[in-house]
Short mmCIF file of C-alpha atoms and ligand atoms in Angstrom, two decimals:
data_model
loop_
_atom_site.label_atom_id
_atom_site.label_comp_id
_atom_site.label_asym_id
_atom_site.label_seq_id
_atom_site.Cartn_x
_atom_site.Cartn_y
_atom_site.Cartn_z
CA MET A 1097 0.00 0.00 0.00
CA LEU A 1098 2.84 2.37 0.83
CA SER A 1099 4.50 1.37 -2.43
CA LYS A 1100 2.12 3.62 -4.41
CA ILE A 1101 3.32 6.69 -2.57
CA PRO A 1102 5.81 8.74 -4.59
CA THR A 1103 9.20 9.51 -3.10
CA ILE A 1104 9.85 12.97 -1.70
CA SER A 1105 11.18 15.45 -4.20
CA ASP A 1106 14.61 16.92 -3.50
CA LYS A 1107 13.40 20.27 -4.61
CA ARG A 1108 12.76 22.69 -1.78
CA LEU A 1109 10.34 25.54 -2.13
CA ALA A 1110 11.43 28.98 -1.08
CA VAL A 1111 8.78 31.06 0.66
CA ARG A 1112 8.73 34.74 1.62
CA VAL A 1113 6.24 36.05 4.14
CA LYS A 1114 4.59 39.17 5.55
CA PRO A 1115 6.14 40.87 8.61
CA ALA A 1116 3.43 39.65 11.04
CA ALA A 1117 4.00 36.05 9.97
CA GLU A 1118 7.73 36.56 10.28
CA ARG A 1119 7.27 37.63 13.91
CA ALA A 1120 4.98 34.69 14.65
CA LEU A 1121 7.48 32.25 13.16
CA LYS A 1122 10.29 33.82 15.14
CA ASP A 1123 8.18 33.25 18.25
CA GLY A 1124 7.99 29.59 17.31
CA HIS A 1125 4.47 29.42 15.89
CA PRO A 1126 4.01 26.22 13.85
CA TRP A 1127 1.60 27.50 11.18
CA LEU A 1128 2.05 29.70 8.15
CA PHE A 1129 -1.25 30.74 6.61
CA GLU A 1130 -1.84 31.08 2.88
CA GLU A 1131 -2.57 34.82 3.06
CA ALA A 1132 0.75 35.53 4.82
CA ILE A 1133 2.78 34.31 1.84
CA THR A 1134 4.17 37.05 -0.41
CA LYS A 1135 6.33 34.95 -2.71
CA LEU A 1136 6.68 31.30 -3.57
CA SER A 1137 9.47 29.89 -5.72
CA GLY A 1138 7.39 27.47 -7.78
CA ASP A 1139 4.42 25.14 -7.85
CA GLY A 1140 4.53 23.33 -4.56
CA ARG A 1141 3.23 19.82 -4.25
CA SER A 1142 1.63 18.35 -1.15
CA GLY A 1143 4.37 17.41 1.33
CA ASP A 1144 7.18 19.30 -0.37
CA LEU A 1145 9.60 20.86 2.06
CA ALA A 1146 9.22 24.62 2.14
CA VAL A 1147 11.96 26.89 3.42
CA ILE A 1148 10.69 30.17 4.82
CA PHE A 1149 12.88 33.28 4.66
CA ASP A 1150 12.56 36.69 6.26
CA ARG A 1151 12.80 40.05 4.44
CA LYS A 1152 16.57 39.92 4.60
CA LYS A 1153 16.56 36.44 3.09
CA ARG A 1154 17.59 34.87 6.35
CA PHE A 1155 16.33 31.41 7.20
CA LEU A 1156 13.24 31.37 9.43
CA ALA A 1157 11.84 27.87 9.32
CA VAL A 1158 11.34 24.71 7.28
CA GLY A 1159 8.04 22.90 7.03
CA LEU A 1160 5.56 20.82 5.06
CA TYR A 1161 3.90 22.53 2.14
CA ASP A 1162 0.17 21.92 1.93
CA PRO A 1163 -1.48 23.36 -1.21
CA ASP A 1164 -4.94 22.14 -0.11
CA SER A 1165 -5.05 23.84 3.26
CA SER A 1166 -5.24 27.44 4.44
CA ILE A 1167 -2.44 26.41 6.79
CA ARG A 1168 -0.08 26.43 3.82
CA VAL A 1169 3.09 25.43 5.67
CA ARG A 1170 3.32 23.40 8.90
CA VAL A 1171 6.65 24.14 10.48
CA LEU A 1172 8.89 21.22 11.36
CA GLN A 1173 11.86 23.23 12.52
CA HIS A 1174 12.46 26.87 13.41
CA SER A 1175 15.61 29.01 13.26
CA GLN A 1176 17.99 26.48 11.79
CA SER A 1177 17.76 24.31 8.72
CA ALA A 1178 17.28 20.55 8.93
CA VAL A 1179 17.24 17.52 6.70
CA ILE A 1180 13.82 16.02 7.26
CA ASN A 1181 14.29 12.26 7.05
CA GLN A 1182 13.83 9.13 9.12
CA ASP A 1183 16.60 10.10 11.58
CA TRP A 1184 15.10 13.52 12.14
CA LEU A 1185 11.63 12.02 12.69
CA GLN A 1186 13.06 9.40 15.00
CA ALA A 1187 14.70 12.03 17.19
CA LYS A 1188 11.35 13.81 17.48
CA ILE A 1189 9.47 10.62 18.40
CA GLU A 1190 12.18 9.68 20.92
CA ALA A 1191 11.89 13.11 22.55
CA ALA A 1192 8.11 12.68 22.74
CA ALA A 1193 8.53 9.21 24.27
CA ARG A 1194 10.90 10.59 26.93
CA LEU A 1195 8.27 13.12 27.93
CA ARG A 1196 5.79 10.28 28.55
CA ALA A 1197 8.20 8.16 30.57
CA PRO A 1198 6.64 9.16 33.94
CA LEU A 1199 3.29 7.55 32.97
CA PRO A 1200 2.58 4.51 35.13
CA ALA A 1201 3.41 1.92 32.48
CA ALA A 1202 2.37 -1.11 34.48
CA ARG A 1203 -1.27 -0.04 34.74
CA THR A 1204 -1.65 2.20 31.69
CA THR A 1205 -0.83 0.85 28.24
CA ALA A 1206 -2.60 3.51 26.18
CA TYR A 1207 -1.57 7.11 25.78
CA ARG A 1208 -0.75 9.72 23.16
CA LEU A 1209 2.85 9.27 22.08
CA VAL A 1210 2.95 12.22 19.66
CA HIS A 1211 0.61 15.17 20.03
CA GLY A 1212 1.04 16.95 16.71
CA GLU A 1213 2.21 20.57 16.78
CA ASN A 1214 2.77 20.34 20.53
CA ASP A 1215 5.47 17.70 20.04
CA GLY A 1216 6.99 19.44 17.03
CA LEU A 1217 5.24 17.26 14.44
CA PRO A 1218 2.38 19.44 13.20
CA GLY A 1219 -0.59 17.56 11.79
CA LEU A 1220 0.67 14.18 13.00
CA VAL A 1221 -0.66 12.27 15.98
CA ILE A 1222 0.49 8.88 17.22
CA ASP A 1223 -1.56 7.08 19.86
CA ARG A 1224 -0.53 3.87 21.54
CA TYR A 1225 -3.05 1.19 22.48
CA ASP A 1226 -0.99 -1.54 24.06
CA ASN A 1227 1.15 -2.89 21.20
CA THR A 1228 -1.03 -1.36 18.47
CA TYR A 1229 -0.10 2.15 17.36
CA VAL A 1230 -2.35 4.52 15.47
CA ILE A 1231 -0.92 7.19 13.20
CA LYS A 1232 -3.45 9.91 12.55
CA LEU A 1233 -2.83 12.43 9.82
CA TYR A 1234 -4.56 15.80 9.89
CA THR A 1235 -3.22 16.62 6.43
CA ALA A 1236 -2.27 14.60 3.36
CA ALA A 1237 0.99 16.57 3.30
CA TRP A 1238 2.37 13.87 5.59
CA VAL A 1239 1.66 11.08 3.10
CA VAL A 1240 4.94 11.38 1.16
CA HIS A 1241 6.79 11.22 4.51
CA LEU A 1242 4.78 8.29 5.83
CA ARG A 1243 7.35 5.62 4.99
CA ALA A 1244 10.01 7.53 6.92
CA ALA A 1245 7.62 8.19 9.82
CA LEU A 1246 6.69 4.51 9.98
CA ALA A 1247 10.33 3.43 9.98
CA ALA A 1248 11.07 5.98 12.73
CA LEU A 1249 8.16 4.76 14.86
CA THR A 1250 9.25 1.15 14.34
CA ALA A 1251 12.76 2.00 15.51
CA VAL A 1252 11.44 3.70 18.67
CA ALA A 1253 8.52 1.48 19.68
CA ASN A 1254 8.69 -1.76 17.69
CA PRO A 1255 4.89 -1.86 17.22
CA TYR A 1256 3.01 -5.11 16.66
CA ARG A 1257 0.62 -3.27 14.38
CA VAL A 1258 0.26 0.24 12.97
CA VAL A 1259 -3.14 1.58 11.89
CA LEU A 1260 -3.66 4.70 9.79
CA ARG A 1261 -6.37 7.21 10.59
CA LEU A 1262 -7.18 10.23 8.48
CA SER A 1263 -8.96 13.35 9.69
CA ARG A 1264 -11.99 14.53 7.74
CA GLY A 1265 -9.84 17.26 6.23
CA ALA A 1266 -7.19 14.77 5.13
CA VAL A 1267 -9.81 12.48 3.54
CA ARG A 1268 -10.92 15.42 1.39
CA GLN A 1269 -7.37 15.78 0.01
CA LYS A 1270 -7.99 12.60 -1.99
CA THR A 1271 -5.56 13.10 -4.86
CA ASN A 1272 -2.68 13.41 -2.42
CA LEU A 1273 -3.57 10.28 -0.45
CA HIS A 1274 -2.24 7.94 -3.17
CA GLY A 1275 -4.83 5.29 -2.38
CA LEU A 1276 -4.39 5.35 1.40
CA GLN A 1277 -7.62 4.82 3.29
CA ASN A 1278 -8.83 5.66 6.75
CA GLY A 1279 -8.44 2.60 8.96
CA ALA A 1280 -5.80 0.92 6.77
CA ILE A 1281 -3.20 -1.34 8.36
CA LEU A 1282 0.22 0.14 7.59
CA GLN A 1283 2.22 -2.58 9.25
CA GLY A 1284 1.65 -5.84 11.08
CA VAL A 1285 -1.31 -8.12 11.56
CA PRO A 1286 -4.81 -7.10 10.35
CA LEU A 1287 -7.30 -6.13 13.04
CA ASP A 1288 -9.70 -8.84 14.17
CA GLY A 1289 -11.93 -6.43 16.09
CA PRO A 1290 -11.37 -3.79 18.74
CA VAL A 1291 -7.99 -3.51 20.43
CA ARG A 1292 -7.72 -4.12 24.18
CA PHE A 1293 -5.64 -1.99 26.52
CA MET A 1294 -5.39 -0.95 30.13
CA GLU A 1295 -5.88 2.46 31.67
CA ASN A 1296 -5.09 2.85 35.38
CA GLY A 1297 -5.71 -0.87 35.76
CA LEU A 1298 -9.11 -0.90 34.03
CA ILE A 1299 -9.44 -2.90 30.83
CA PHE A 1300 -10.96 -1.18 27.81
CA GLU A 1301 -11.41 -1.92 24.14
CA ALA A 1302 -11.18 0.64 21.36
CA ASP A 1303 -12.22 0.48 17.73
CA VAL A 1304 -9.03 2.05 16.42
CA ALA A 1305 -10.08 1.76 12.77
CA ARG A 1306 -13.46 3.48 13.01
CA GLY A 1307 -13.95 4.90 16.51
CA GLN A 1308 -13.99 8.61 17.27
CA LYS A 1309 -10.59 10.32 17.48
CA THR A 1310 -8.32 7.25 17.29
CA GLY A 1311 -10.79 5.06 19.21
CA PHE A 1312 -10.65 6.46 22.73
CA PHE A 1313 -10.50 9.84 24.45
CA LEU A 1314 -7.06 9.36 25.94
CA ASP A 1315 -6.94 13.00 27.03
CA GLN A 1316 -9.54 12.45 29.77
CA ARG A 1317 -7.56 9.79 31.68
CA GLU A 1318 -6.71 11.97 34.67
CA ASN A 1319 -10.18 13.50 34.87
CA ARG A 1320 -11.61 9.99 34.86
CA ALA A 1321 -9.32 9.07 37.77
CA ARG A 1322 -10.53 12.19 39.62
CA VAL A 1323 -14.14 11.07 39.10
CA GLU A 1324 -13.27 7.70 40.62
CA GLU A 1325 -12.06 9.44 43.79
CA LEU A 1326 -15.29 11.45 44.07
CA ALA A 1327 -17.87 8.79 43.16
CA LYS A 1328 -18.24 6.78 46.38
CA ASP A 1329 -21.87 5.94 47.27
CA LYS A 1330 -23.18 8.26 44.59
CA SER A 1331 -25.74 7.77 41.86
CA VAL A 1332 -23.91 8.99 38.76
CA LEU A 1333 -25.11 10.28 35.40
CA ASN A 1334 -22.44 10.30 32.68
CA VAL A 1335 -23.58 12.48 29.78
CA PHE A 1336 -21.78 12.09 26.42
CA ALA A 1337 -20.47 8.81 27.80
CA TYR A 1338 -18.99 7.45 24.54
CA THR A 1339 -17.62 3.98 25.39
CA GLY A 1340 -18.08 4.43 29.14
CA GLY A 1341 -14.70 5.79 30.19
CA PHE A 1342 -15.94 7.93 33.08
CA SER A 1343 -18.63 5.34 33.91
CA LEU A 1344 -16.18 2.52 34.61
CA TYR A 1345 -14.04 4.73 36.83
CA ALA A 1346 -17.13 5.91 38.77
CA ALA A 1347 -18.15 2.28 39.27
CA ARG A 1348 -14.70 1.32 40.52
CA GLY A 1349 -14.81 4.32 42.85
CA GLY A 1350 -17.81 2.83 44.63
CA ALA A 1351 -20.73 4.56 42.90
CA LYS A 1352 -24.19 3.16 43.75
CA SER A 1353 -25.18 3.24 40.08
CA VAL A 1354 -23.95 4.77 36.83
CA LEU A 1355 -26.20 5.76 33.94
CA SER A 1356 -24.33 6.31 30.64
CA LEU A 1357 -26.04 8.60 28.11
CA ASP A 1358 -24.88 8.99 24.51
CA SER A 1359 -26.46 9.36 21.07
CA SER A 1360 -24.21 6.71 19.50
CA HIS A 1361 -25.41 3.13 19.53
CA PRO A 1362 -21.99 1.58 18.72
CA ALA A 1363 -20.40 3.68 21.49
CA LEU A 1364 -22.89 2.45 24.11
CA ASN A 1365 -22.49 -1.16 22.92
CA ALA A 1366 -18.77 -0.76 23.46
CA ALA A 1367 -19.49 0.70 26.92
CA VAL A 1368 -21.42 -2.49 27.79
CA ARG A 1369 -18.50 -4.61 26.59
CA ASN A 1370 -16.04 -2.46 28.56
CA PHE A 1371 -18.02 -3.17 31.74
CA ASP A 1372 -17.99 -6.87 30.84
CA LEU A 1373 -14.20 -6.78 30.50
CA ASN A 1374 -14.01 -5.75 34.18
CA PRO A 1375 -16.15 -8.30 36.08
CA ALA A 1376 -15.28 -6.70 39.43
CA LEU A 1377 -17.56 -3.79 38.44
CA SER A 1378 -20.62 -5.92 37.69
CA PRO A 1379 -22.27 -5.42 41.13
CA VAL A 1380 -22.68 -1.71 40.27
CA ARG A 1381 -25.85 -1.09 38.25
CA HIS A 1382 -24.78 0.48 34.95
CA PRO A 1383 -27.68 1.03 32.53
CA MET A 1384 -27.24 2.72 29.14
CA LEU A 1385 -29.48 5.42 27.70
CA LYS A 1386 -29.35 6.17 24.00
CA GLY A 1387 -30.49 9.56 22.74
CA ASP A 1388 -29.81 13.21 22.35
CA ALA A 1389 -28.32 14.59 25.55
CA PHE A 1390 -30.38 17.80 25.49
CA GLU A 1391 -33.66 15.92 25.03
CA LYS A 1392 -32.88 13.12 27.45
CA LEU A 1393 -31.74 15.47 30.23
CA ALA A 1394 -35.03 17.39 29.92
CA GLU A 1395 -36.95 14.10 29.96
CA LEU A 1396 -35.12 12.79 33.01
CA ARG A 1397 -36.00 15.99 34.83
CA GLU A 1398 -39.67 15.77 33.81
CA ASN A 1399 -39.70 12.24 35.19
CA GLY A 1400 -38.37 13.50 38.50
CA ARG A 1401 -35.03 11.72 38.23
CA SER A 1402 -32.00 13.10 40.03
CA TYR A 1403 -28.38 12.11 40.66
CA ASP A 1404 -25.64 12.74 43.20
CA MET A 1405 -23.03 13.31 40.52
CA ILE A 1406 -23.21 14.44 36.91
CA ILE A 1407 -20.41 14.35 34.34
CA ILE A 1408 -20.86 16.38 31.16
CA ASP A 1409 -18.14 15.91 28.55
CA PRO A 1410 -19.61 17.15 25.27
CA PRO A 1411 -17.99 17.03 21.84
CA SER A 1412 -16.31 20.17 20.56
CA PHE A 1413 -19.25 22.41 19.63
CA ALA A 1414 -17.01 25.04 18.00
CA LYS A 1415 -14.98 23.79 15.06
CA SER A 1416 -14.58 27.32 13.72
CA ARG A 1417 -14.54 30.83 15.12
CA ALA A 1418 -18.04 31.45 13.73
CA GLU A 1419 -19.39 28.66 15.91
CA VAL A 1420 -18.09 29.97 19.25
CA ASP A 1421 -21.27 31.82 20.28
CA GLY A 1422 -23.38 28.78 19.45
CA ALA A 1423 -21.01 26.61 21.46
CA LEU A 1424 -21.23 28.89 24.49
CA ALA A 1425 -25.01 28.81 24.26
CA ALA A 1426 -24.94 25.00 24.10
CA TYR A 1427 -22.65 24.81 27.14
CA ALA A 1428 -25.03 27.12 29.04
CA ARG A 1429 -27.99 24.91 28.15
CA LEU A 1430 -26.10 21.85 29.35
CA VAL A 1431 -25.26 23.53 32.66
CA ARG A 1432 -28.98 24.32 33.18
CA LEU A 1433 -30.12 20.86 32.13
CA GLY A 1434 -27.42 19.16 34.18
CA LEU A 1435 -28.18 21.11 37.35
CA GLY A 1436 -31.85 20.30 36.75
CA VAL A 1437 -31.16 16.63 37.53
CA LEU A 1438 -28.47 17.14 40.17
CA GLU A 1439 -29.33 16.72 43.87
CA PRO A 1440 -28.55 19.63 46.21
CA GLY A 1441 -24.96 19.13 47.30
CA GLY A 1442 -24.30 17.00 44.22
CA THR A 1443 -20.99 16.82 42.38
CA PHE A 1444 -20.87 18.67 39.07
CA VAL A 1445 -18.17 17.79 36.54
CA MET A 1446 -18.03 19.51 33.17
CA ALA A 1447 -15.39 19.58 30.46
CA SER A 1448 -14.85 21.50 27.25
CA CYS A 1449 -12.58 20.24 24.49
CA SER A 1450 -12.92 23.18 22.14
CA SER A 1451 -9.75 25.19 21.58
CA ARG A 1452 -11.89 27.99 20.16
CA VAL A 1453 -13.61 28.48 23.50
CA ALA A 1454 -11.15 30.25 25.80
CA THR A 1455 -10.52 28.63 29.16
CA ASP A 1456 -11.64 31.64 31.22
CA ASP A 1457 -14.74 32.17 29.10
CA PHE A 1458 -15.75 28.57 29.68
CA PHE A 1459 -15.36 28.64 33.45
CA SER A 1460 -17.07 32.06 33.76
CA LEU A 1461 -19.97 30.85 31.67
CA VAL A 1462 -20.46 27.75 33.82
CA TYR A 1463 -20.40 29.79 37.06
CA ARG A 1464 -22.67 32.52 35.68
CA THR A 1465 -25.21 30.04 34.36
CA ALA A 1466 -25.27 28.17 37.67
CA ARG A 1467 -25.87 31.46 39.53
CA GLU A 1468 -28.75 32.28 37.19
CA GLU A 1469 -30.20 28.89 38.10
CA LYS A 1470 -29.81 29.81 41.80
CA ARG A 1471 -27.32 27.01 42.26
CA ALA A 1472 -23.96 28.16 43.60
CA LEU A 1473 -20.95 26.08 42.54
CA ARG A 1474 -18.21 25.49 45.08
CA GLU A 1475 -15.07 24.58 43.19
CA ILE A 1476 -13.14 21.43 44.03
CA GLU A 1477 -10.63 21.94 41.26
CA ARG A 1478 -10.17 22.84 37.62
CA THR A 1479 -7.88 20.79 35.44
CA ALA A 1480 -6.13 21.25 32.11
CA HIS A 1481 -3.98 18.96 29.98
CA PRO A 1482 -2.44 15.63 30.99
CA LEU A 1483 1.24 14.87 30.46
CA ASP A 1484 0.75 13.08 27.14
CA HIS A 1485 -1.16 16.02 25.63
CA PRO A 1486 1.37 18.82 26.12
CA ILE A 1487 0.59 22.39 25.05
CA GLY A 1488 3.17 23.71 22.60
CA PHE A 1489 1.46 26.81 21.21
CA LYS A 1490 -1.53 29.02 21.94
CA GLU A 1491 -4.01 27.13 19.76
CA GLY A 1492 -2.86 23.88 21.37
CA THR A 1493 -4.85 24.63 24.54
CA TYR A 1494 -8.22 22.96 24.33
CA LEU A 1495 -9.08 20.82 27.33
CA LYS A 1496 -10.50 22.27 30.52
CA CYS A 1497 -12.60 20.61 33.18
CA LEU A 1498 -14.38 21.84 36.30
CA PHE A 1499 -15.08 19.76 39.40
CA ALA A 1500 -17.49 21.43 41.80
CA ILE A 1501 -20.18 20.90 44.43
CA ALA A 1502 -23.53 22.47 43.57
CA SER A 1503 -25.71 23.99 46.28
N1 SAH B 3083 -16.57 11.28 27.90
C1 SAH B 3083 -16.12 10.40 26.85
C2 SAH B 3083 -15.85 11.14 25.56
C3 SAH B 3083 -17.02 11.94 25.05
S1 SAH B 3083 -16.89 12.31 23.37
C4 SAH B 3083 -14.90 9.60 27.31
O1 SAH B 3083 -14.32 9.89 28.37
O2 SAH B 3083 -14.53 8.68 26.61
C5 SAH B 3083 -18.43 12.97 22.98
C6 SAH B 3083 -19.55 11.96 22.86
O3 SAH B 3083 -20.75 12.69 22.67
C7 SAH B 3083 -19.47 10.99 21.68
O4 SAH B 3083 -19.56 9.68 22.17
C8 SAH B 3083 -20.72 11.31 20.82
O5 SAH B 3083 -21.33 10.13 20.32
C9 SAH B 3083 -21.62 11.95 21.83
N2 SAH B 3083 -22.60 12.92 21.32
C10 SAH B 3083 -22.43 13.90 20.40
N3 SAH B 3083 -23.54 14.65 20.29
C11 SAH B 3083 -24.43 14.14 21.17
C12 SAH B 3083 -25.75 14.50 21.55
N4 SAH B 3083 -26.39 15.55 20.99
N5 SAH B 3083 -26.36 13.77 22.50
C13 SAH B 3083 -25.75 12.73 23.08
N6 SAH B 3083 -24.49 12.36 22.77
C14 SAH B 3083 -23.84 13.05 21.82
#
């Protein structure tokens, strides 16, 4: 499959940019936008290496050229030139692996090994699920470098299997995919179903070929562990439950019952299987509820249902700047609906994974909405990114989560 991919051209593009972009690149920003380019030395192809110069023709950065994206160059290295090959990629992956070394390897076999821009490899994510690795490309510009990336990953991690995932944006760049498909096996044994792994001693499965993200929301691991600590003797409602991540932790933490609510049937089926993989949790009642969160929360309230703990971990409502107001309105509705089924003194947990929604705006909105509902929130803590999802640039901040007690 990789044999159809053309080899990288030796030709490097020369790029000149506007002063504002020059400053941003000097500050280490990893993106160069199309409109910031003033001069380009030729017709760039997807994945060509582009060398960016300042007004005095001094080297600024080298990166991947992407003719199909408004992010026209993704910077691989700032301030000094580099040969981008397997050795270079390997050094980057090794550095990323070193950063993850403190993770408790004996009880956690799944984590993000490479977090794109934030690990110096813009548009490239590598997640580990036990001995299966998933390479996710956010742009087809990586395709011509995939052989080198795969060899580098093999040298660092010796994976049993490597699966390719493509973002929606990358799938649209069809002509530059050279036949590669989302979910393809790049190396090793074909998948015979979901992959099993361990997180903090709990066993989970993930559909790495078709599941959301790369199959599991690895970024919520520490928040899930926090929920476990807070769940004892509580009736718990987990909204946007996906495959039951928070639910299993709540059950292990001694919850009385855990209701998992999600609109995705396959996700809830996987949640049932995840409970089955951990027989010690079976005494805890763990029903599933399929449906739209907004409708079901209103229905639960109408039926007089209430819980001692609610977890609300919605998808990113704001994929673009234009959607931010709508996202804030949706978060506010969820706060109201969530508090509507939360017992006085109940534990309120809410996360946002939208980088477009600023951290402070999110927390203020949650507090303000609670006040309007005459429910004061007493903060337990607010959390940000876990170790394996480092923040390398401003736009890299996305995850925020509030733990509070509601009056
Ligand atoms: N908390 C999860 C991840 C949540 S991802 C974890 O720790 O693994 C967001 C989930 O919201 C997805 O499973 C998606 O199927 C679900 N979803 C999206 N829109 C929804 C809606 N309107 N109502 C209910 N669930 C929804």
